Short mmCIF file of C-alpha atoms in Angstrom, two decimals:
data_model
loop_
_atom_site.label_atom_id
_atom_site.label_comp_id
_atom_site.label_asym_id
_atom_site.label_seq_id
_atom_site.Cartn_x
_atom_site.Cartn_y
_atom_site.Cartn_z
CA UNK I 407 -8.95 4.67 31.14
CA UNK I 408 -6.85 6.16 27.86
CA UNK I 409 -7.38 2.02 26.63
CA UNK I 410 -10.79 1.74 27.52
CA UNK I 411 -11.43 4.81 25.41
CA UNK I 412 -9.04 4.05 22.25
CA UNK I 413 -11.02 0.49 22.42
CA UNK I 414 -14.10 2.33 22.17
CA UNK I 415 -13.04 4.58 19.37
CA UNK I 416 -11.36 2.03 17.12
CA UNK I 417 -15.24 -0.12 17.65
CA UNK I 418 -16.72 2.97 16.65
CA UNK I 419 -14.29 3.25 13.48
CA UNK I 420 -15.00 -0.53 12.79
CA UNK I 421 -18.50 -0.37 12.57
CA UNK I 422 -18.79 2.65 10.63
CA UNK I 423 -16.72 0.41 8.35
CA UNK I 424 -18.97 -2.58 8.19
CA UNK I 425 -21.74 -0.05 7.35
CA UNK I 426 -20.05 1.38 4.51
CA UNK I 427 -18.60 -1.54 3.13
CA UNK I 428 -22.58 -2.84 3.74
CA UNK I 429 -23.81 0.60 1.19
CA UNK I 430 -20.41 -0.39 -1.10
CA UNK I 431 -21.33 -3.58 -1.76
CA UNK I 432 -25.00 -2.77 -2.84
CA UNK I 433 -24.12 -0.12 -4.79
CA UNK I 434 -21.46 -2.19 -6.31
CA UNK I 435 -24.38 -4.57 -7.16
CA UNK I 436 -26.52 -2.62 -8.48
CA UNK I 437 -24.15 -0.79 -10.93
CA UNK I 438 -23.41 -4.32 -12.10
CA UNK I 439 -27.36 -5.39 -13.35
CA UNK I 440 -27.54 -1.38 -14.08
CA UNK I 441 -29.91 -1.14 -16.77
CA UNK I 442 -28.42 2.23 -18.99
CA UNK I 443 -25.72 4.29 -18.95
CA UNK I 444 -27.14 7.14 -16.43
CA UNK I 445 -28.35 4.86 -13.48
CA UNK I 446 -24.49 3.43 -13.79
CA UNK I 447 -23.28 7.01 -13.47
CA UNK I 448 -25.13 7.91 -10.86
CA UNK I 449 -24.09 4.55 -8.98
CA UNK I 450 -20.60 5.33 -10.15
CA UNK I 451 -21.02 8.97 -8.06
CA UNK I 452 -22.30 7.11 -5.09
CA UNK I 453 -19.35 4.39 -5.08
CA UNK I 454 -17.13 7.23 -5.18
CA UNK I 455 -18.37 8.56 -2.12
CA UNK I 456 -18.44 5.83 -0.41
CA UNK I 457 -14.76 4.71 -1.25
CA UNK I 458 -13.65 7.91 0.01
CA UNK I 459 -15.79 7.64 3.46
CA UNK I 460 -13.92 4.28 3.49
CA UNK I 461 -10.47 5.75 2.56
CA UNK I 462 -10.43 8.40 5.93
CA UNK I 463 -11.20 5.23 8.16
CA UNK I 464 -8.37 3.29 6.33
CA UNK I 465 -6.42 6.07 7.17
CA UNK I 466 -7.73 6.22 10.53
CA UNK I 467 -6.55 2.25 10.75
CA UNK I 468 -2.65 3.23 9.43
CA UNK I 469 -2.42 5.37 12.55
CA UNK I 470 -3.82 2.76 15.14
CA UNK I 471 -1.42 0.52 13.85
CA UNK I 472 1.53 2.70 13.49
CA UNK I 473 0.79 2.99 17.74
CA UNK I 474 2.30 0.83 20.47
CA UNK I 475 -0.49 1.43 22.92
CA UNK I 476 -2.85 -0.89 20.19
CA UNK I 477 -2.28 -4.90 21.15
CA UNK I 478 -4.75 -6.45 19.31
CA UNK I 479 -3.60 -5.22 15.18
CA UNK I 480 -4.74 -8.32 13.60
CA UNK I 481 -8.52 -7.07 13.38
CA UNK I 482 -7.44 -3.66 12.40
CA UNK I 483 -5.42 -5.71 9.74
CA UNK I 484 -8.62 -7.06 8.80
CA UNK I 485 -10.33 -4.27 8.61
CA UNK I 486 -7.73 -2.29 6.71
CA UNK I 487 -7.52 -5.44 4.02
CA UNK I 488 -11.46 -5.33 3.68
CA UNK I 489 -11.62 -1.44 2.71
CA UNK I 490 -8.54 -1.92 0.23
CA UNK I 491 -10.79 -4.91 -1.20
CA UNK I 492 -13.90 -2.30 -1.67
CA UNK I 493 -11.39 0.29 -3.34
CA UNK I 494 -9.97 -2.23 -5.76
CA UNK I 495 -13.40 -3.48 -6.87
CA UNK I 496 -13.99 0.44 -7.29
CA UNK I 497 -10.58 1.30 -9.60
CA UNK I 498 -12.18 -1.62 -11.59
CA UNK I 499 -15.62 0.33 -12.17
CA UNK I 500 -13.88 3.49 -12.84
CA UNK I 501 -11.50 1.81 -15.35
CA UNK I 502 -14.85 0.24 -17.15
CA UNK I 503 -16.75 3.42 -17.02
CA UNK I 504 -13.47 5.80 -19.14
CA UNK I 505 -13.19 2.90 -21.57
CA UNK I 506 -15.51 4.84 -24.33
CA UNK I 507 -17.44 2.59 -26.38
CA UNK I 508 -15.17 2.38 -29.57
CA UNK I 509 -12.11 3.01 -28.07
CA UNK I 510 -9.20 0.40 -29.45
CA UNK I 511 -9.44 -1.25 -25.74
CA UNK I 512 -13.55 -1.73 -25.92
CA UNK I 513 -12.93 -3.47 -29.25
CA UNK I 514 -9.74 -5.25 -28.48
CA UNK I 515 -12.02 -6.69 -25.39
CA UNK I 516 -15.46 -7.34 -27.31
CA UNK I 517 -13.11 -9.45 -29.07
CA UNK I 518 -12.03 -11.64 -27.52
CA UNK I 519 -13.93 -14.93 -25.97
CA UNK I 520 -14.42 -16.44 -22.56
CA UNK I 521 -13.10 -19.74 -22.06
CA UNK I 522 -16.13 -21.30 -22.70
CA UNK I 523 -16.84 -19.87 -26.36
CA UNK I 524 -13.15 -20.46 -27.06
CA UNK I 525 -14.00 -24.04 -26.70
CA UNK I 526 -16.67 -24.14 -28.59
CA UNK I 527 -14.74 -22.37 -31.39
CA UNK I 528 -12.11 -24.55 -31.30
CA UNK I 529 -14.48 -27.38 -31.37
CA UNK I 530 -16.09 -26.63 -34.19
CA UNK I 531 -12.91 -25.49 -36.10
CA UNK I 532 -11.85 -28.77 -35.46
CA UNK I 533 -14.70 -30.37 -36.60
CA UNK I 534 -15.17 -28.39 -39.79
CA UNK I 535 -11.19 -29.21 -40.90
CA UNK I 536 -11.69 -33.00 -40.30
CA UNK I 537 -14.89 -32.86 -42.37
CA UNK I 538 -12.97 -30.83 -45.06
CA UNK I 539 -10.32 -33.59 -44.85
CA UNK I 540 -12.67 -36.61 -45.29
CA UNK I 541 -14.12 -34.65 -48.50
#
C-alpha cells in the first residue's frame, strides 16, 4: 500500500517535471529570438521561476533516491539529469544577461570569430600575401 502510494507520488513529481521543463524550454526559446532588451528580461524573470519550480522537484528526486524502499532509480536518474540540463542552459542566460554591453568580456567576445569567419579570414590573408609575393 506505502509502494503503491510512493509510486503514485514520484508520477505525480515526474510529470509536474515534464510540464515545467515543457514552459522552460519555450521560454528558453523565446528569450533566444527575443527582439529587445525588456521582453529578454521579462523572459529572464520567468526562466527564473521556472528553474526554481524545477529545483524543489530535483530536490524532491535526491530524497527518493537517497531511500531503499525506491527500486526503480534509473528514471529518477533521468529525471534528476534532465532538470540539471534546464538549470545549466539557465546559468548560461543569466551569465549573458550581467555581461553589460562594453564590459572587457562583451568586447573580448564580439571579437573574436566563429570557425567559419576564421576561415574565411585566413583564406583571404592567405590569398592577399601570395598576391603581394607575386608583385
Amino acid at each position: 500500500m506505502a509502494h503503491r502510494k510512493l509510486q503514485q507520488e514520484i508520477d505525480k513529481v515526474f510529470k509536474k517535471i515534464n510540464e515545467g521543463l515543457d514552459i522552460f524550454n519555450t521560454y528558453h526559446e523565446r528569450h533566444e529570438n527575443a527582439p529587445n532588451a525588456s521582453v529578454k528580461e521579462k523572459l529572464e524573470n520567468d526562466l527564473k521561476r521556472e528553474v526554481k519550480k524545477l529545483q524543489k522537484l530535483r530536490e524532491q528526486i535526491k530524497v527518493w533516491q537517497a531511500q531503499s524502499e525506491v527500486k526503480d532509480k534509473e528514471k529518477l536518474l533521468e529525471y534528476r539529469r534532465a532538470v540539471e540540463v534546464a538549470m545549466e542552459k539557465y546559468k548560461v542566460v543569466e551569465k549573458g544577461s550581467k555581461v553589460k554591453a562594453y564590459s572587457n568580456m562583451s568586447l573580448k567576445a564580439a571579437g573574436e570569430l566563429d570557425p567559419e569567419e576564421q576561415e574565411k579570414v585566413d583564406t583571404i590573408q592567405f590569398l592577399q600575401d601570395s598576391i603581394d609575393e607575386l608583385e
